[in-house]
CSV table of C-alpha atoms and ligand atoms in Angstrom, one decimal:
chain,number,residue,atom,x,y,z
A,25,MET,CA,2.8,46.7,80.1
A,26,LEU,CA,3.5,50.2,78.9
A,27,VAL,CA,2.1,50.8,75.4
A,28,THR,CA,3.4,54.0,73.9
A,29,GLY,CA,4.1,55.8,70.6
A,30,SER,CA,6.0,58.6,72.3
A,31,ILE,CA,9.8,58.7,72.0
A,32,SER,CA,10.2,60.7,75.2
A,33,GLU,CA,7.9,58.3,77.2
A,34,ILE,CA,9.8,55.1,76.1
A,35,ARG,CA,13.1,56.9,76.7
A,36,ASN,CA,12.2,58.0,80.2
A,37,THR,CA,10.9,54.6,81.1
A,38,VAL,CA,14.1,52.8,79.9
A,39,LYS,CA,16.2,55.5,81.7
A,40,LEU,CA,14.4,54.7,85.0
A,41,TRP,CA,15.0,51.0,84.6
A,42,LYS,CA,18.6,51.6,83.9
A,43,ARG,CA,18.9,53.8,87.0
A,44,GLU,CA,17.7,50.8,88.9
A,45,LYS,CA,20.5,48.8,87.3
A,46,LEU,CA,18.0,46.7,85.3
A,47,LYS,CA,19.2,45.1,82.1
A,48,VAL,CA,17.0,46.0,79.1
A,49,GLY,CA,16.4,43.8,76.1
A,50,PHE,CA,14.9,44.8,72.8
A,51,VAL,CA,13.0,43.0,69.9
A,52,PRO,CA,12.2,45.2,66.9
A,53,THR,CA,9.4,43.9,64.8
A,54,MET,CA,6.9,44.9,62.1
A,55,GLY,CA,4.1,43.3,64.0
A,56,ALA,CA,1.7,40.5,62.9
A,57,LEU,CA,3.5,38.6,65.5
A,58,HIS,CA,4.0,34.8,65.3
A,59,ASP,CA,5.9,32.2,67.3
A,60,GLY,CA,9.2,33.3,65.6
A,61,HIS,CA,8.8,36.7,67.2
A,62,LEU,CA,7.6,35.2,70.5
A,63,SER,CA,10.7,33.0,70.7
A,64,LEU,CA,12.9,36.1,70.4
A,65,ILE,CA,10.9,37.8,73.2
A,66,ARG,CA,11.4,34.7,75.4
A,67,GLN,CA,15.1,34.6,74.7
A,68,VAL,CA,15.5,38.3,75.5
A,69,ARG,CA,13.5,37.7,78.8
A,70,GLU,CA,16.1,35.0,79.8
A,71,HIS,CA,19.0,37.4,79.3
A,72,THR,CA,17.5,40.6,80.7
A,73,ASP,CA,15.2,42.1,83.3
A,74,ARG,CA,12.9,44.2,81.1
A,75,VAL,CA,11.8,43.4,77.5
A,76,VAL,CA,10.9,46.2,75.0
A,77,VAL,CA,9.2,45.2,71.7
A,78,SER,CA,8.7,47.7,68.9
A,79,ILE,CA,6.0,47.3,66.3
A,80,PHE,CA,6.5,49.6,63.3
A,81,VAL,CA,5.9,48.8,59.7
A,82,ASN,CA,8.8,50.8,58.4
A,83,PRO,CA,8.0,52.5,55.0
A,84,ALA,CA,11.7,53.1,54.3
A,85,GLN,CA,12.4,49.4,53.8
A,86,PHE,CA,9.6,48.8,51.2
A,87,GLY,CA,10.2,49.4,47.5
A,88,PRO,CA,7.6,51.3,45.5
A,89,ASN,CA,6.1,48.0,44.1
A,90,GLU,CA,6.3,46.1,47.4
A,91,ASP,CA,3.6,45.3,49.9
A,92,PHE,CA,3.7,48.2,52.4
A,93,GLU,CA,0.0,48.9,52.2
A,94,ARG,CA,-0.9,45.3,52.2
A,95,TYR,CA,1.4,44.2,55.0
A,96,PRO,CA,-0.6,42.5,57.8
A,97,ARG,CA,-1.5,44.8,60.8
A,98,GLN,CA,-3.1,43.4,63.9
A,99,ILE,CA,-2.2,45.6,66.8
A,100,GLU,CA,-4.7,44.4,69.4
A,101,LYS,CA,-3.8,40.7,68.9
A,102,ASP,CA,0.0,41.6,68.9
A,103,LEU,CA,-0.4,43.5,72.2
A,104,LYS,CA,-2.2,40.5,73.8
A,105,MET,CA,0.7,38.2,72.7
A,106,CYS,CA,3.2,40.7,74.1
A,107,ARG,CA,1.4,40.8,77.4
A,108,LYS,CA,1.3,37.0,77.6
A,109,GLN,CA,5.1,37.0,77.2
A,110,ARG,CA,5.5,39.5,80.1
A,111,THR,CA,6.8,42.2,77.8
A,112,ALA,CA,7.5,45.4,79.9
A,113,ALA,CA,6.9,47.9,77.1
A,114,VAL,CA,5.7,48.1,73.5
A,115,PHE,CA,6.8,51.0,71.4
A,116,ILE,CA,4.4,51.6,68.6
A,117,PRO,CA,5.4,54.9,66.9
A,118,ASP,CA,3.5,56.5,64.0
A,119,THR,CA,5.4,57.1,60.8
A,120,SER,CA,5.2,60.8,61.5
A,121,ILE,CA,7.1,60.2,64.8
A,122,MET,CA,9.8,58.1,63.2
A,123,TYR,CA,10.1,60.3,60.0
A,124,PRO,CA,8.8,63.7,61.0
A,125,GLU,CA,10.5,65.6,58.2
A,126,LYS,CA,12.5,65.1,55.1
A,127,GLN,CA,15.6,63.1,55.9
A,128,PHE,CA,18.8,64.8,54.7
A,129,LEU,CA,21.0,61.9,55.5
A,130,SER,CA,21.0,58.3,54.4
A,131,ILE,CA,23.0,55.2,55.1
A,132,GLN,CA,24.9,53.5,52.3
A,133,ILE,CA,25.9,49.8,52.5
A,134,ASP,CA,29.1,48.7,50.9
A,135,LYS,CA,29.3,45.1,49.6
A,136,LEU,CA,27.1,43.4,52.2
A,137,ALA,CA,24.0,44.1,50.2
A,138,ASP,CA,25.5,43.1,46.8
A,139,HIS,CA,24.2,39.5,46.9
A,140,MET,CA,21.5,37.4,48.4
A,141,CYS,CA,18.4,39.6,48.9
A,142,GLY,CA,20.1,42.9,48.1
A,143,PRO,CA,19.8,43.0,44.2
A,144,GLU,CA,16.1,42.0,44.2
A,145,ARG,CA,15.2,44.5,46.9
A,146,PRO,CA,17.2,47.7,46.3
A,147,GLY,CA,17.1,50.1,49.3
A,148,PHE,CA,15.7,47.4,51.6
A,149,PHE,CA,18.7,47.0,53.8
A,150,GLU,CA,19.4,50.7,53.8
A,151,GLY,CA,15.8,51.2,55.1
A,152,VAL,CA,16.4,48.5,57.8
A,153,VAL,CA,19.7,50.0,58.9
A,154,LEU,CA,18.1,53.5,59.1
A,155,VAL,CA,15.2,52.4,61.2
A,156,VAL,CA,17.1,50.1,63.5
A,157,ASN,CA,19.7,52.9,64.0
A,158,LYS,CA,16.9,55.2,65.1
A,159,LEU,CA,15.3,52.6,67.3
A,160,PHE,CA,18.6,51.8,69.0
A,161,ASN,CA,19.1,55.5,69.7
A,162,ILE,CA,15.6,55.8,71.1
A,163,ILE,CA,15.5,52.6,73.2
A,164,LYS,CA,19.2,52.2,74.0
A,165,PRO,CA,18.9,48.6,75.0
A,166,ASP,CA,21.7,46.5,76.4
A,167,ILE,CA,20.8,43.5,74.2
A,168,ALA,CA,18.8,43.2,71.0
A,169,PHE,CA,17.6,40.0,69.4
A,170,PHE,CA,17.1,39.3,65.7
A,171,GLY,CA,16.1,36.2,63.8
A,172,GLN,CA,18.4,33.9,61.8
A,173,LYS,CA,15.7,33.8,59.2
A,174,ASP,CA,16.9,37.3,58.1
A,175,ILE,CA,20.5,36.4,58.4
A,176,GLN,CA,21.7,39.0,55.9
A,177,GLN,CA,19.9,41.6,57.9
A,178,PHE,CA,21.6,40.3,61.1
A,179,GLN,CA,25.1,40.5,59.5
A,180,ILE,CA,24.5,44.0,58.2
A,181,LEU,CA,23.2,45.1,61.6
A,182,SER,CA,26.2,43.6,63.3
A,183,SER,CA,28.4,45.7,61.1
A,184,MET,CA,26.3,48.7,61.9
A,185,VAL,CA,26.7,48.2,65.7
A,186,LYS,CA,30.4,47.8,65.3
A,187,GLU,CA,31.0,50.6,62.9
A,188,PHE,CA,28.7,53.1,64.5
A,189,ASN,CA,29.8,52.2,68.0
A,190,HIS,CA,26.4,51.2,69.4
A,191,GLU,CA,26.9,49.9,72.9
A,192,ILE,CA,24.5,47.1,72.3
A,193,GLU,CA,25.0,43.3,72.1
A,194,LEU,CA,23.3,41.6,69.2
A,195,GLN,CA,22.1,38.0,69.5
A,196,MET,CA,20.6,35.8,66.8
A,197,GLY,CA,17.6,33.6,67.5
A,198,GLU,CA,17.1,30.3,65.7
A,199,ILE,CA,14.4,30.0,62.9
A,200,VAL,CA,11.0,28.9,64.2
A,201,ARG,CA,9.2,26.7,61.7
A,202,ALA,CA,5.7,25.3,61.2
A,203,ASN,CA,5.4,21.5,61.7
A,204,ASP,CA,6.0,20.9,58.0
A,205,GLY,CA,9.2,22.9,58.0
A,206,LEU,CA,8.1,26.3,56.6
A,207,ALA,CA,9.9,29.1,58.3
A,208,LEU,CA,7.2,31.3,60.1
A,209,SER,CA,6.8,34.7,58.5
A,210,SER,CA,4.1,37.4,58.8
A,211,ARG,CA,4.0,37.3,55.0
A,212,ASN,CA,2.9,33.6,55.1
A,213,ALA,CA,-0.6,35.1,55.6
A,214,TYR,CA,-0.6,36.0,51.9
A,215,LEU,CA,-0.4,32.3,50.8
A,216,SER,CA,-3.4,30.6,49.4
A,217,ASN,CA,-4.2,27.1,50.8
A,218,GLU,CA,-2.6,25.5,47.7
A,219,GLU,CA,0.5,27.7,47.9
A,220,ARG,CA,0.9,27.1,51.7
A,221,LEU,CA,1.0,23.3,50.9
A,222,ARG,CA,3.8,23.8,48.4
A,223,ALA,CA,5.7,26.4,50.4
A,224,PRO,CA,7.9,24.0,52.6
A,225,SER,CA,9.6,22.8,49.4
A,226,LEU,CA,12.2,25.5,49.7
A,227,TYR,CA,13.3,24.3,53.1
A,228,ARG,CA,13.3,20.7,51.8
A,229,SER,CA,15.6,21.7,48.9
A,230,LEU,CA,18.0,23.4,51.3
A,231,GLN,CA,18.0,20.4,53.6
A,232,TYR,CA,18.7,18.1,50.6
A,233,ILE,CA,21.6,20.2,49.4
A,234,GLU,CA,23.0,20.3,53.0
A,235,LYS,CA,22.8,16.6,53.3
A,236,GLN,CA,24.6,16.0,50.0
A,237,VAL,CA,27.3,18.5,50.9
A,238,LYS,CA,27.8,17.0,54.3
A,239,SER,CA,28.4,13.7,52.6
A,240,GLY,CA,31.4,15.1,50.8
A,241,ILE,CA,30.5,17.3,47.8
A,242,ASP,CA,32.5,20.5,47.9
A,243,GLU,CA,31.4,22.0,44.5
A,244,PRO,CA,27.7,22.1,44.9
A,245,SER,CA,26.7,24.1,41.8
A,246,LEU,CA,25.2,21.1,39.8
A,247,LEU,CA,23.4,20.0,42.9
A,248,ILE,CA,21.9,23.5,43.4
A,249,GLU,CA,20.9,23.7,39.7
A,250,HIS,CA,19.1,20.4,40.1
A,251,GLN,CA,17.1,21.7,43.1
A,252,LYS,CA,16.3,24.9,41.3
A,253,ASN,CA,14.9,22.9,38.4
A,254,GLU,CA,12.8,20.8,40.8
A,255,LEU,CA,11.4,23.9,42.5
A,256,GLU,CA,10.7,25.5,39.1
A,257,ALA,CA,8.8,22.4,38.1
A,258,LYS,CA,6.6,22.9,41.2
A,259,ASP,CA,5.9,26.4,39.9
A,260,PHE,CA,8.3,28.4,42.1
A,261,LYS,CA,10.1,31.4,40.7
A,262,ILE,CA,13.7,31.4,41.9
A,263,ASP,CA,15.4,34.5,43.0
A,264,TYR,CA,18.6,32.8,44.3
A,265,ILE,CA,19.7,29.6,46.0
A,266,GLY,CA,23.3,29.1,47.0
A,267,PHE,CA,26.1,29.1,49.5
A,268,PHE,CA,27.4,32.4,50.8
A,269,SER,CA,30.3,33.2,53.1
A,270,PHE,CA,29.1,33.7,56.6
A,271,GLU,CA,31.3,36.8,57.1
A,272,SER,CA,31.4,38.6,53.7
A,273,LEU,CA,28.0,37.3,52.4
A,274,LYS,CA,29.7,36.7,49.0
A,275,PRO,CA,28.6,33.7,46.9
A,276,VAL,CA,30.9,30.7,47.2
A,277,GLN,CA,31.4,28.1,44.5
A,278,LYS,CA,33.8,25.8,46.3
A,279,LEU,CA,33.4,24.9,50.0
A,280,LYS,CA,36.5,24.8,52.2
A,281,SER,CA,37.1,22.8,55.3
A,282,GLY,CA,36.7,24.6,58.6
A,283,HIS,CA,34.7,27.5,57.1
A,284,ARG,CA,31.2,28.6,58.0
A,285,TYR,CA,28.6,29.1,55.2
A,286,ILE,CA,25.1,30.3,54.8
A,287,LEU,CA,23.0,28.1,52.5
A,288,ALA,CA,20.2,30.4,51.6
A,289,GLY,CA,17.4,30.7,49.2
A,290,ALA,CA,14.7,33.2,48.1
A,291,VAL,CA,11.8,32.1,45.9
A,292,TYR,CA,8.4,33.3,44.9
A,293,VAL,CA,5.3,31.2,45.4
A,294,GLY,CA,2.7,33.1,43.4
A,295,ASP,CA,3.3,36.7,44.4
A,296,THR,CA,4.7,35.9,47.8
A,297,ARG,CA,8.5,36.0,48.4
A,298,LEU,CA,9.8,33.3,50.7
A,299,ILE,CA,13.3,33.3,52.2
A,300,ASP,CA,15.0,30.6,54.3
A,301,ASN,CA,18.5,29.5,55.2
A,302,LEU,CA,20.7,27.0,57.0
A,303,LEU,CA,24.0,27.6,58.6
A,304,LEU,CA,26.7,25.1,57.7
A,305,ASP,CA,30.1,24.6,59.3
A,306,TYR,CA,31.9,22.7,56.6
A,307,PRO,CA,33.7,19.8,58.2
B,25,LIG,P1,9.7,41.2,61.2
B,25,LIG,O1,8.5,41.5,62.0
B,25,LIG,O2,9.4,40.2,60.0
B,25,LIG,O3,10.5,42.4,60.7
B,25,LIG,O4,10.7,40.3,62.1
B,25,LIG,C1,11.1,40.8,63.3
B,25,LIG,C2,12.2,39.9,63.9
B,25,LIG,O5,11.7,38.6,64.0
B,25,LIG,C3,13.4,39.8,62.9
B,25,LIG,O6,14.6,39.8,63.7
B,25,LIG,C4,13.2,38.5,62.2
B,25,LIG,O7,14.4,37.9,61.8
B,25,LIG,C5,12.6,37.7,63.3
B,25,LIG,N1,11.9,36.5,62.8
B,25,LIG,C6,11.0,36.5,61.7
B,25,LIG,N2,10.6,35.3,61.4
B,25,LIG,C7,11.2,34.5,62.3
B,25,LIG,C8,11.2,33.1,62.5
B,25,LIG,N3,10.4,32.2,61.8
B,25,LIG,N4,11.9,32.6,63.5
B,25,LIG,C9,12.7,33.4,64.3
B,25,LIG,N5,12.7,34.7,64.2
B,25,LIG,C10,12.0,35.3,63.2
């Protein structure tokens, strides 16, 4: 397994593979790998001949009061996990390689970051688009996998690929969960034992709303209010819970037959922000 922080080395390696007509797949991560990341690596392996994983805690996607310094870093453990998954190359650039000088250009997102996680995390999706754009230009994979857990990120990156003409196929991997339903996340490491026990309630609330809606409710606002109250009673702080259009990511009050929706939520347990979502094809 090649481990490198050098742009030219990873570029030359991928170029050689492509010359041999090998298909190259890519999984960008911020490290502190868990089974969610590993399932993406496995899926890429099924679709391609060579898997590249990047590990880079991207400062551009953290707000000034967010957890950049505190974000879990465990490179040796991550490399072991990548090796076990038969990863061909891991790209671990320094910040000075990814952002060597002041950036004169930035990327603006129209509408797709107006709802869901956008308002609470200003600049976050711009930072994601910036770094993934750079990584795509460095690696030039045939396919890249991202998780449904960050579905807004997936939809924004899909627009980026389309609008910036990246010749890369994006695929979405299902959410990997712990036995009690909590979506795996590197940030779950922040939870105290007591918080960890409470954390799956977000998923349970989403499942409850989904079940009620599937049984015929098409205006779910009261149902959602009730679940928010239940979560608040368990000491969660709610950022949002609701239905959003799968395509436009706009909030939806009334569900229409034959449409696809994202039922998504973001809450705080103590200081830790949890997100989760379910996809719903309204019957
Ligand atoms: P991160 O390291 O958190 O930036 O995540 C890297 C990739 O892994 C992103 O595409 C995430 O959506 C994906 N991912 C994170 N958590 C999960 C999970 N529980 N299941 C599947 N994919 C995930």
